[in-house]
mmCIF file of C-alpha atoms and ligand atoms in Angstrom:
data_model
loop_
_atom_site.group_PDB
_atom_site.id
_atom_site.type_symbol
_atom_site.label_atom_id
_atom_site.label_comp_id
_atom_site.label_asym_id
_atom_site.label_seq_id
_atom_site.Cartn_x
_atom_site.Cartn_y
_atom_site.Cartn_z
ATOM 1 C CA MET A 1 0.219 -0.075 0.034
ATOM 2 C CA LYS A 2 1.208 3.285 -0.767
ATOM 3 C CA ARG A 3 2.111 5.441 2.117
ATOM 4 C CA VAL A 4 -0.142 8.336 3.149
ATOM 5 C CA ASN A 5 1.721 11.329 4.215
ATOM 6 C CA LYS A 6 0.425 14.760 3.806
ATOM 7 C CA SER A 7 1.367 17.912 5.704
ATOM 8 C CA LEU A 8 0.376 21.624 6.039
ATOM 9 C CA ASP A 9 1.000 24.443 8.079
ATOM 10 C CA ILE A 10 -1.025 26.822 9.635
ATOM 11 C CA ASN A 11 0.234 30.501 10.121
ATOM 12 C CA VAL A 12 -1.928 32.346 12.727
ATOM 13 C CA ASP A 13 0.528 34.752 13.362
ATOM 14 C CA LYS A 14 4.152 34.860 12.444
ATOM 15 C CA GLN A 15 5.042 33.863 16.215
ATOM 16 C CA GLN A 16 3.346 30.625 15.847
ATOM 17 C CA VAL A 17 3.109 28.226 12.920
ATOM 18 C CA TYR A 18 2.201 24.712 13.642
ATOM 19 C CA GLU A 19 1.717 21.538 11.106
ATOM 20 C CA ILE A 20 -1.237 19.829 10.251
ATOM 21 C CA ARG A 21 0.298 15.892 9.572
ATOM 22 C CA ILE A 22 -1.871 13.192 7.977
ATOM 23 C CA GLU A 23 -0.270 10.128 8.516
ATOM 24 C CA GLN A 24 -1.790 6.370 8.710
ATOM 25 C CA ASP A 25 -0.027 5.448 11.998
ATOM 26 C CA TYR A 26 1.647 6.867 15.102
ATOM 27 C CA SER A 27 5.150 6.266 13.923
ATOM 28 C CA HIS A 28 6.063 9.608 13.236
ATOM 29 C CA LEU A 29 4.753 11.181 16.580
ATOM 30 C CA ALA A 30 7.679 11.000 19.081
ATOM 31 C CA GLU A 31 10.218 12.383 16.631
ATOM 32 C CA MET A 32 7.775 15.228 15.720
ATOM 33 C CA LEU A 33 7.435 16.218 19.527
ATOM 34 C CA LYS A 34 11.142 15.952 19.966
ATOM 35 C CA SER A 35 11.783 18.318 17.287
ATOM 36 C CA LEU A 36 9.217 20.486 19.055
ATOM 37 C CA ASP A 37 11.284 20.312 22.172
ATOM 38 C CA MET A 38 8.608 18.150 23.861
ATOM 39 C CA GLY A 39 11.553 15.275 24.688
ATOM 40 C CA ASN A 40 11.883 14.707 28.566
ATOM 41 C CA ARG A 41 8.787 16.405 29.655
ATOM 42 C CA LYS A 42 5.728 15.472 31.348
ATOM 43 C CA PHE A 43 2.634 14.313 29.044
ATOM 44 C CA MET A 44 -0.785 14.270 30.088
ATOM 45 C CA ILE A 45 -3.052 12.132 27.537
ATOM 46 C CA VAL A 46 -6.471 13.606 27.872
ATOM 47 C CA THR A 47 -8.952 11.301 26.468
ATOM 48 C CA ASP A 48 -12.635 9.641 26.820
ATOM 49 C CA SER A 49 -13.675 6.389 27.904
ATOM 50 C CA MET A 50 -14.339 5.125 24.373
ATOM 51 C CA VAL A 51 -11.041 6.261 22.797
ATOM 52 C CA GLY A 52 -9.000 5.851 25.655
ATOM 53 C CA LYS A 53 -9.474 2.369 25.650
ATOM 54 C CA LEU A 54 -8.575 2.143 22.045
ATOM 55 C CA TYR A 55 -5.354 4.148 21.683
ATOM 56 C CA THR A 56 -4.011 5.190 25.030
ATOM 57 C CA LYS A 57 -1.567 2.007 25.334
ATOM 58 C CA GLN A 58 -0.319 2.757 21.649
ATOM 59 C CA ILE A 59 0.519 6.564 22.398
ATOM 60 C CA THR A 60 1.910 5.354 25.859
ATOM 61 C CA ASP A 61 4.276 3.146 23.957
ATOM 62 C CA VAL A 62 5.113 5.613 21.273
ATOM 63 C CA LEU A 63 5.692 8.368 23.825
ATOM 64 C CA GLN A 64 7.753 6.182 26.479
ATOM 65 C CA PRO A 65 11.060 6.558 24.711
ATOM 66 C CA ILE A 66 10.874 10.436 25.040
ATOM 67 C CA ALA A 67 8.881 11.158 28.002
ATOM 68 C CA LYS A 68 10.012 12.299 31.315
ATOM 69 C CA SER A 69 6.670 10.553 32.569
ATOM 70 C CA ILE A 70 3.243 9.970 31.037
ATOM 71 C CA HIS A 71 -0.159 10.451 32.951
ATOM 72 C CA THR A 72 -3.743 10.014 31.785
ATOM 73 C CA TYR A 73 -7.105 11.667 32.443
ATOM 74 C CA VAL A 74 -9.840 9.914 31.253
ATOM 75 C CA PHE A 75 -13.659 11.267 31.221
ATOM 76 C CA PRO A 76 -16.899 9.788 30.032
ATOM 77 C CA ALA A 77 -17.447 9.979 26.240
ATOM 78 C CA GLY A 78 -19.940 12.381 25.306
ATOM 79 C CA GLU A 79 -21.215 15.885 24.856
ATOM 80 C CA LYS A 80 -22.486 15.948 28.351
ATOM 81 C CA SER A 81 -18.849 15.733 29.718
ATOM 82 C CA LYS A 82 -17.899 18.795 28.103
ATOM 83 C CA ASN A 83 -18.196 21.166 31.117
ATOM 84 C CA LEU A 84 -16.229 22.826 33.549
ATOM 85 C CA ASP A 85 -16.388 20.033 36.304
ATOM 86 C CA THR A 86 -14.554 17.786 33.964
ATOM 87 C CA VAL A 87 -12.100 20.671 33.353
ATOM 88 C CA ARG A 88 -11.747 21.346 37.371
ATOM 89 C CA ALA A 89 -11.183 17.633 37.845
ATOM 90 C CA CYS A 90 -8.170 17.525 35.321
ATOM 91 C CA TYR A 91 -6.797 20.612 36.945
ATOM 92 C CA ASP A 92 -6.572 18.718 40.247
ATOM 93 C CA GLN A 93 -4.563 15.956 38.633
ATOM 94 C CA LEU A 94 -2.139 18.159 36.775
ATOM 95 C CA ILE A 95 -1.315 20.086 39.979
ATOM 96 C CA LEU A 96 -1.220 16.761 41.896
ATOM 97 C CA GLU A 97 1.241 15.413 39.091
ATOM 98 C CA GLY A 98 3.255 18.523 39.388
ATOM 99 C CA PHE A 99 2.807 19.624 35.818
ATOM 100 C CA ASP A 100 4.692 22.925 34.778
ATOM 101 C CA ARG A 101 4.640 25.159 32.037
ATOM 102 C CA ASN A 102 6.866 23.202 30.070
ATOM 103 C CA ASP A 103 5.072 20.032 30.334
ATOM 104 C CA VAL A 104 2.429 18.908 27.522
ATOM 105 C CA LEU A 105 -1.177 17.705 27.243
ATOM 106 C CA ILE A 106 -1.860 15.744 24.234
ATOM 107 C CA ALA A 107 -5.905 15.598 23.297
ATOM 108 C CA LEU A 108 -6.448 12.013 22.194
ATOM 109 C CA GLY A 109 -10.094 11.918 20.713
ATOM 110 C CA GLY A 110 -12.933 13.746 18.884
ATOM 111 C CA GLY A 111 -14.159 17.185 19.072
ATOM 112 C CA VAL A 112 -15.347 17.060 22.896
ATOM 113 C CA VAL A 113 -11.616 15.824 24.074
ATOM 114 C CA GLY A 114 -9.983 18.416 21.807
ATOM 115 C CA ASP A 115 -11.973 21.593 22.655
ATOM 116 C CA LEU A 116 -11.806 20.531 26.396
ATOM 117 C CA THR A 117 -8.005 19.745 26.453
ATOM 118 C CA GLY A 118 -7.477 23.167 24.349
ATOM 119 C CA PHE A 119 -9.371 25.023 27.174
ATOM 120 C CA LEU A 120 -7.454 23.247 29.891
ATOM 121 C CA ALA A 121 -4.074 24.050 28.083
ATOM 122 C CA ALA A 122 -5.081 27.357 27.619
ATOM 123 C CA THR A 123 -5.943 28.322 31.200
ATOM 124 C CA TYR A 124 -3.634 26.030 33.385
ATOM 125 C CA LEU A 125 -0.964 28.172 34.525
ATOM 126 C CA ARG A 126 -1.966 30.888 31.900
ATOM 127 C CA GLY A 127 -0.941 28.591 29.209
ATOM 128 C CA ILE A 128 0.692 25.391 28.450
ATOM 129 C CA ARG A 129 1.579 23.632 25.192
ATOM 130 C CA PHE A 130 -0.690 21.262 23.660
ATOM 131 C CA VAL A 131 -1.103 18.834 20.719
ATOM 132 C CA GLN A 132 -4.048 17.598 18.945
ATOM 133 C CA LEU A 133 -4.497 13.625 18.177
ATOM 134 C CA PRO A 134 -7.903 13.874 16.582
ATOM 135 C CA THR A 135 -9.412 10.504 16.204
ATOM 136 C CA SER A 136 -12.874 11.201 14.337
ATOM 137 C CA LEU A 137 -13.403 12.626 11.038
ATOM 138 C CA LEU A 138 -14.961 15.562 12.529
ATOM 139 C CA ALA A 139 -12.266 16.560 14.875
ATOM 140 C CA MET A 140 -9.575 15.931 11.793
ATOM 141 C CA VAL A 141 -11.338 18.508 9.464
ATOM 142 C CA ASP A 142 -12.794 21.161 11.882
ATOM 143 C CA SER A 143 -12.489 21.086 15.649
ATOM 144 C CA SER A 144 -8.654 20.547 15.990
ATOM 145 C CA ILE A 145 -7.750 23.102 13.757
ATOM 146 C CA GLY A 146 -7.845 26.676 14.506
ATOM 147 C CA GLY A 147 -7.712 26.870 18.094
ATOM 148 C CA LYS A 148 -11.267 27.450 19.139
ATOM 149 C CA THR A 149 -11.243 25.704 22.586
ATOM 150 C CA GLY A 150 -14.013 25.731 25.314
ATOM 151 C CA VAL A 151 -16.821 23.783 27.217
ATOM 152 C CA ASP A 152 -20.634 23.973 27.282
ATOM 153 C CA PHE A 153 -21.936 26.061 29.958
ATOM 154 C CA ASN A 154 -25.764 25.213 31.289
ATOM 155 C CA SER A 155 -26.351 23.456 27.846
ATOM 156 C CA TYR A 156 -25.151 26.485 26.088
ATOM 157 C CA LYS A 157 -22.646 25.090 23.469
ATOM 158 C CA ASN A 158 -19.141 26.153 23.673
ATOM 159 C CA MET A 159 -20.238 29.325 25.883
ATOM 160 C CA ILE A 160 -16.836 29.366 27.813
ATOM 161 C CA GLY A 161 -13.643 29.359 25.982
ATOM 162 C CA ALA A 162 -10.473 30.679 24.601
ATOM 163 C CA PHE A 163 -8.708 30.780 21.237
ATOM 164 C CA TYR A 164 -5.591 28.928 21.717
ATOM 165 C CA GLN A 165 -3.553 27.161 19.263
ATOM 166 C CA PRO A 166 -2.252 23.701 19.598
ATOM 167 C CA ARG A 167 1.383 23.065 18.577
ATOM 168 C CA LEU A 168 0.985 20.174 16.444
ATOM 169 C CA VAL A 169 -2.412 18.310 14.707
ATOM 170 C CA TYR A 170 -1.227 14.745 14.065
ATOM 171 C CA MET A 171 -3.949 12.535 12.206
ATOM 172 C CA ASN A 172 -3.656 8.907 12.089
ATOM 173 C CA LEU A 173 -6.123 7.860 9.356
ATOM 174 C CA SER A 174 -6.349 4.510 10.758
ATOM 175 C CA THR A 175 -8.277 5.355 13.749
ATOM 176 C CA LEU A 176 -11.194 6.298 11.246
ATOM 177 C CA GLN A 177 -11.450 2.518 10.641
ATOM 178 C CA SER A 178 -12.857 2.057 14.218
ATOM 179 C CA LEU A 179 -15.013 5.090 14.053
ATOM 180 C CA GLU A 180 -18.584 4.172 14.242
ATOM 181 C CA PRO A 181 -20.579 4.631 11.169
ATOM 182 C CA ASN A 182 -22.788 7.526 12.383
ATOM 183 C CA HIS A 183 -19.581 9.431 13.652
ATOM 184 C CA PHE A 184 -18.148 8.898 10.620
ATOM 185 C CA TYR A 185 -20.863 10.084 8.520
ATOM 186 C CA SER A 186 -21.629 13.121 10.872
ATOM 187 C CA GLY A 187 -17.982 14.148 9.927
ATOM 188 C CA MET A 188 -19.116 14.250 6.175
ATOM 189 C CA SER A 189 -21.543 17.283 6.845
ATOM 190 C CA GLU A 190 -18.698 19.556 7.829
ATOM 191 C CA ILE A 191 -16.898 18.254 4.850
ATOM 192 C CA ILE A 192 -19.616 18.848 2.375
ATOM 193 C CA LYS A 193 -20.066 22.337 4.259
ATOM 194 C CA HIS A 194 -16.547 23.242 2.978
ATOM 195 C CA GLY A 195 -17.196 22.695 -0.479
ATOM 196 C CA LEU A 196 -20.696 24.592 -0.130
ATOM 197 C CA ILE A 197 -19.201 27.509 1.234
ATOM 198 C CA LYS A 198 -15.763 27.679 -0.507
ATOM 199 C CA ASP A 199 -15.298 25.452 -3.479
ATOM 200 C CA GLU A 200 -17.919 24.156 -5.571
ATOM 201 C CA GLU A 201 -15.670 22.071 -7.556
ATOM 202 C CA TYR A 202 -14.757 20.162 -4.319
ATOM 203 C CA TYR A 203 -18.133 19.746 -3.582
ATOM 204 C CA ARG A 204 -18.549 17.780 -6.830
ATOM 205 C CA TRP A 205 -15.687 15.620 -6.046
ATOM 206 C CA ILE A 206 -17.055 14.732 -2.965
ATOM 207 C CA LYS A 207 -20.255 13.579 -4.855
ATOM 208 C CA GLU A 208 -18.315 11.789 -7.453
ATOM 209 C CA HIS A 209 -16.080 9.926 -4.861
ATOM 210 C CA GLN A 210 -19.182 8.812 -2.650
ATOM 211 C CA LYS A 211 -18.245 5.286 -3.023
ATOM 212 C CA GLN A 212 -14.422 5.519 -2.005
ATOM 213 C CA ILE A 213 -15.358 7.650 0.635
ATOM 214 C CA LYS A 214 -17.835 5.146 2.070
ATOM 215 C CA ASP A 215 -15.233 2.268 1.536
ATOM 216 C CA LYS A 216 -12.708 4.322 3.418
ATOM 217 C CA ASP A 217 -10.318 4.244 0.949
ATOM 218 C CA PHE A 218 -6.973 5.415 2.621
ATOM 219 C CA ASP A 219 -5.969 7.765 -0.366
ATOM 220 C CA ILE A 220 -9.224 9.158 -1.062
ATOM 221 C CA LEU A 221 -9.711 10.089 2.706
ATOM 222 C CA ALA A 222 -6.354 11.695 2.990
ATOM 223 C CA GLU A 223 -7.155 13.674 -0.320
ATOM 224 C CA MET A 224 -10.515 14.968 0.953
ATOM 225 C CA ILE A 225 -9.148 15.621 4.669
ATOM 226 C CA TYR A 226 -6.210 17.484 3.158
ATOM 227 C CA ARG A 227 -8.614 19.564 0.906
ATOM 228 C CA SER A 228 -10.860 20.194 3.891
ATOM 229 C CA CYS A 229 -8.086 21.339 6.250
ATOM 230 C CA GLN A 230 -6.554 23.691 3.375
ATOM 231 C CA ILE A 231 -9.982 25.458 3.324
ATOM 232 C CA LYS A 232 -10.242 25.645 6.766
ATOM 233 C CA LYS A 233 -6.655 27.043 7.079
ATOM 234 C CA THR A 234 -7.633 30.019 4.707
ATOM 235 C CA PHE A 235 -10.248 31.090 7.061
ATOM 236 C CA VAL A 236 -8.463 30.545 10.248
ATOM 237 C CA GLU A 237 -5.135 32.205 8.744
ATOM 238 C CA GLU A 238 -7.216 35.438 7.578
ATOM 239 C CA ASP A 239 -9.130 35.848 10.637
ATOM 240 C CA PRO A 240 -7.947 33.833 13.758
ATOM 241 C CA LYS A 241 -10.412 35.414 16.090
ATOM 242 C CA GLU A 242 -13.483 35.091 13.840
ATOM 243 C CA THR A 243 -14.007 39.140 13.888
ATOM 244 C CA GLY A 244 -14.920 38.762 10.042
ATOM 245 C CA VAL A 245 -14.647 35.901 7.409
ATOM 246 C CA ARG A 246 -14.250 33.058 9.852
ATOM 247 C CA ALA A 247 -17.921 33.324 10.558
ATOM 248 C CA ILE A 248 -18.672 31.878 7.243
ATOM 249 C CA LEU A 249 -17.316 28.243 8.711
ATOM 250 C CA ASN A 250 -20.570 28.517 10.830
ATOM 251 C CA PHE A 251 -22.710 27.931 7.785
ATOM 252 C CA GLY A 252 -25.327 25.617 8.990
ATOM 253 C CA HIS A 253 -24.730 26.181 12.751
ATOM 254 C CA THR A 254 -27.132 29.037 13.703
ATOM 255 C CA ILE A 255 -30.107 26.703 13.562
ATOM 256 C CA GLY A 256 -28.023 23.851 13.638
ATOM 257 C CA HIS A 257 -26.856 24.659 17.308
ATOM 258 C CA SER A 258 -30.230 25.346 18.388
ATOM 259 C CA ILE A 259 -31.377 22.062 16.981
ATOM 260 C CA GLU A 260 -28.485 20.449 19.029
ATOM 261 C CA LYS A 261 -29.573 22.084 22.245
ATOM 262 C CA ILE A 262 -33.346 21.505 21.673
ATOM 263 C CA LYS A 263 -32.871 18.033 21.134
ATOM 264 C CA ASN A 264 -30.714 17.692 24.171
ATOM 265 C CA PHE A 265 -27.620 16.672 22.474
ATOM 266 C CA ASP A 266 -29.265 13.382 21.323
ATOM 267 C CA LEU A 267 -28.445 14.069 17.879
ATOM 268 C CA LEU A 268 -24.795 14.238 16.765
ATOM 269 C CA HIS A 269 -23.190 17.539 15.763
ATOM 270 C CA GLY A 270 -22.599 16.763 12.199
ATOM 271 C CA GLU A 271 -26.621 15.659 11.952
ATOM 272 C CA CYS A 272 -27.845 19.005 13.447
ATOM 273 C CA ILE A 273 -25.195 21.036 11.208
ATOM 274 C CA SER A 274 -26.588 19.001 8.178
ATOM 275 C CA ILE A 275 -30.170 20.190 9.106
ATOM 276 C CA GLY A 276 -28.989 23.500 9.847
ATOM 277 C CA MET A 277 -27.321 23.890 6.368
ATOM 278 C CA VAL A 278 -30.659 22.645 4.662
ATOM 279 C CA ALA A 279 -32.500 25.443 6.498
ATOM 280 C CA ALA A 280 -30.065 28.186 5.758
ATOM 281 C CA ALA A 281 -30.076 26.753 2.056
ATOM 282 C CA PHE A 282 -34.004 27.405 2.139
ATOM 283 C CA ILE A 283 -33.295 30.869 2.906
ATOM 284 C CA SER A 284 -30.609 31.386 0.224
ATOM 285 C CA LEU A 285 -33.335 29.780 -2.245
ATOM 286 C CA LYS A 286 -35.875 32.100 -1.211
ATOM 287 C CA ARG A 287 -33.952 35.025 -1.748
ATOM 288 C CA GLY A 288 -32.939 33.660 -5.160
ATOM 289 C CA TYR A 289 -29.335 33.191 -4.225
ATOM 290 C CA ILE A 290 -29.441 29.712 -5.186
ATOM 291 C CA ASN A 291 -31.913 27.606 -7.549
ATOM 292 C CA GLN A 292 -34.219 24.763 -6.669
ATOM 293 C CA GLU A 293 -32.181 22.429 -8.482
ATOM 294 C CA THR A 294 -28.872 23.514 -6.296
ATOM 295 C CA TYR A 295 -31.157 23.286 -3.183
ATOM 296 C CA ASP A 296 -32.310 19.597 -4.016
ATOM 297 C CA ASP A 297 -28.952 18.409 -5.153
ATOM 298 C CA LEU A 298 -27.384 19.722 -1.582
ATOM 299 C CA LYS A 299 -30.267 17.699 0.176
ATOM 300 C CA ASN A 300 -29.721 14.604 -1.810
ATOM 301 C CA THR A 301 -25.982 15.036 -1.368
ATOM 302 C CA LEU A 302 -26.420 15.111 2.614
ATOM 303 C CA GLU A 303 -28.865 12.135 2.314
ATOM 304 C CA ALA A 304 -26.247 10.134 0.346
ATOM 305 C CA PHE A 305 -23.998 10.594 3.398
ATOM 306 C CA TYR A 306 -27.075 9.415 5.701
ATOM 307 C CA GLN A 307 -27.495 12.895 7.206
ATOM 308 C CA PRO A 308 -30.658 13.761 8.244
ATOM 309 C CA ILE A 309 -32.330 16.995 6.392
ATOM 310 C CA THR A 310 -35.505 17.265 8.800
ATOM 311 C CA VAL A 311 -36.063 16.962 12.361
ATOM 312 C CA THR A 312 -39.278 15.863 14.147
ATOM 313 C CA GLY A 313 -40.718 16.682 17.353
ATOM 314 C CA ILE A 314 -39.403 20.437 17.655
ATOM 315 C CA GLU A 315 -41.440 23.538 18.643
ATOM 316 C CA ILE A 316 -40.482 26.083 15.762
ATOM 317 C CA ASN A 317 -40.645 28.873 18.319
ATOM 318 C CA LYS A 318 -38.572 27.358 20.873
ATOM 319 C CA VAL A 319 -35.780 27.033 18.326
ATOM 320 C CA LEU A 320 -36.007 30.711 17.118
ATOM 321 C CA LYS A 321 -35.552 31.675 20.750
ATOM 322 C CA ALA A 322 -32.592 29.532 21.071
ATOM 323 C CA THR A 323 -31.163 30.726 17.732
ATOM 324 C CA LYS A 324 -31.337 34.413 18.576
ATOM 325 C CA LEU A 325 -29.552 33.589 22.111
ATOM 326 C CA ASP A 326 -26.670 31.771 20.406
ATOM 327 C CA LYS A 327 -23.231 33.510 20.362
ATOM 328 C CA LYS A 328 -23.442 34.367 16.550
ATOM 329 C CA MET A 329 -24.630 37.799 16.925
ATOM 330 C CA ASP A 330 -23.363 41.235 16.173
ATOM 331 C CA ALA A 331 -24.975 44.284 17.881
ATOM 332 C CA GLY A 332 -28.200 42.138 18.373
ATOM 333 C CA HIS A 333 -28.510 40.962 14.713
ATOM 334 C CA ILE A 334 -27.808 37.362 13.920
ATOM 335 C CA LYS A 335 -24.862 36.696 11.855
ATOM 336 C CA PHE A 336 -26.363 34.194 9.106
ATOM 337 C CA ILE A 337 -24.258 32.538 6.776
ATOM 338 C CA LEU A 338 -25.767 31.918 3.430
ATOM 339 C CA LEU A 339 -24.754 30.511 0.014
ATOM 340 C CA LYS A 340 -24.819 33.193 -2.851
ATOM 341 C CA PRO A 341 -24.430 31.092 -4.862
ATOM 342 C CA ILE A 342 -23.182 27.695 -4.108
ATOM 343 C CA GLY A 343 -19.435 27.409 -3.510
ATOM 344 C CA LYS A 344 -19.672 30.939 -1.737
ATOM 345 C CA GLY A 345 -20.552 31.470 1.727
ATOM 346 C CA ILE A 346 -21.575 35.221 2.688
ATOM 347 C CA ILE A 347 -22.257 36.690 6.062
ATOM 348 C CA ASP A 348 -25.847 38.353 5.881
ATOM 349 C CA THR A 349 -27.122 40.452 8.830
ATOM 350 C CA THR A 350 -30.252 41.142 7.522
ATOM 351 C CA VAL A 351 -31.976 37.900 7.652
ATOM 352 C CA SER A 352 -35.326 38.768 9.415
ATOM 353 C CA GLU A 353 -37.095 36.457 12.283
ATOM 354 C CA ASP A 354 -39.699 35.616 9.747
ATOM 355 C CA GLU A 355 -37.417 34.300 7.228
ATOM 356 C CA ILE A 356 -35.567 32.286 10.218
ATOM 357 C CA TYR A 357 -38.827 30.736 11.202
ATOM 358 C CA GLU A 358 -39.886 29.657 7.681
ATOM 359 C CA ALA A 359 -36.242 28.164 7.404
ATOM 360 C CA ILE A 360 -36.926 26.097 10.811
ATOM 361 C CA GLN A 361 -40.498 25.273 9.494
ATOM 362 C CA SER A 362 -38.923 24.138 6.278
ATOM 363 C CA VAL A 363 -37.054 21.348 7.951
ATOM 364 C CA SER A 364 -39.217 20.346 10.801
ATOM 365 C CA ILE A 365 -42.016 17.585 10.420
ATOM 366 C CA HIS A 366 -44.422 16.698 13.036
HETATM 367 N N1 LIG B 401 -16.012 25.191 13.610
HETATM 368 C C1 LIG B 401 -15.800 26.448 12.991
HETATM 369 C C2 LIG B 401 -14.677 27.458 13.348
HETATM 370 O O1 LIG B 401 -13.591 26.663 13.646
HETATM 371 O O2 LIG B 401 -14.478 28.428 13.100
#
């Protein structure tokens, strides 16, 4: 088999460039950490109960030759753990083990692990170094890149957090083989989003390579993840703190996050984003920014990757209210992301309450 090995650098500011490395195993991890002056340091592997079982031993074996000591902090898998209690318990352990600012946190897992570990790293001793080892498709193409870290608060998603960049993002594509199908396909929502907001040709490529993606063909997955990371990189580098264009990456998230909350996090993130993207595309359709054929094609593409395009049992007014409370506000106006046309996301602060209501209605079935 051909060796998968791709790399790109993220340059958020001249002081801090970090590498995104796409590999098919962990064989280069130790040498890369050493080259980042992380040899002979304490490592805390932060992971969850699902991923920890699968990969902690492997990572420990890889790090052993270069580490001063290796510790692990494991919390129960799932969005419900993404809170300040979990963070606090890990602070306790870091203090107990005597971690200082030269030591390193390793985020081993999906989006919840990555966001939470990044927040720990940003705040413990006013900031210690951390490395992302994303094991889910969603974390590989989205949450591990770009330094958004944080936790949920009273079921408000990502309400507490910081922008804090990792020193390295190292992806081992083999971990995708053990990912449950619904989690794998949930990641496809964010990938399809990248094509929709930035690159129509990539969107077509995803549709054309549907079979290879579903078969988890290594080379195709590597190509796809690389292209998605490139798109994410352009937004993050231009606007690291989301004062402008980075918000375009939130396409589908305004209504999607509200559905996620109203459904009590029973649906996966990517699934809610899929529904949110259809709702946002509905507004684009009504405004004449995309045509009916494009709108239908978008729904078919999401469905082809087993993503929901409707939701049952929601009260439209409740979703609307949650949408208005979401963070994506600018002086009281919701920063809505629309497609104008397909392949180009735009930020629009003029979307009315009626338009949002109709958009939610368009994806809601009783
Ligand atoms: N997930 C959107 C962003 O990182 O900006």
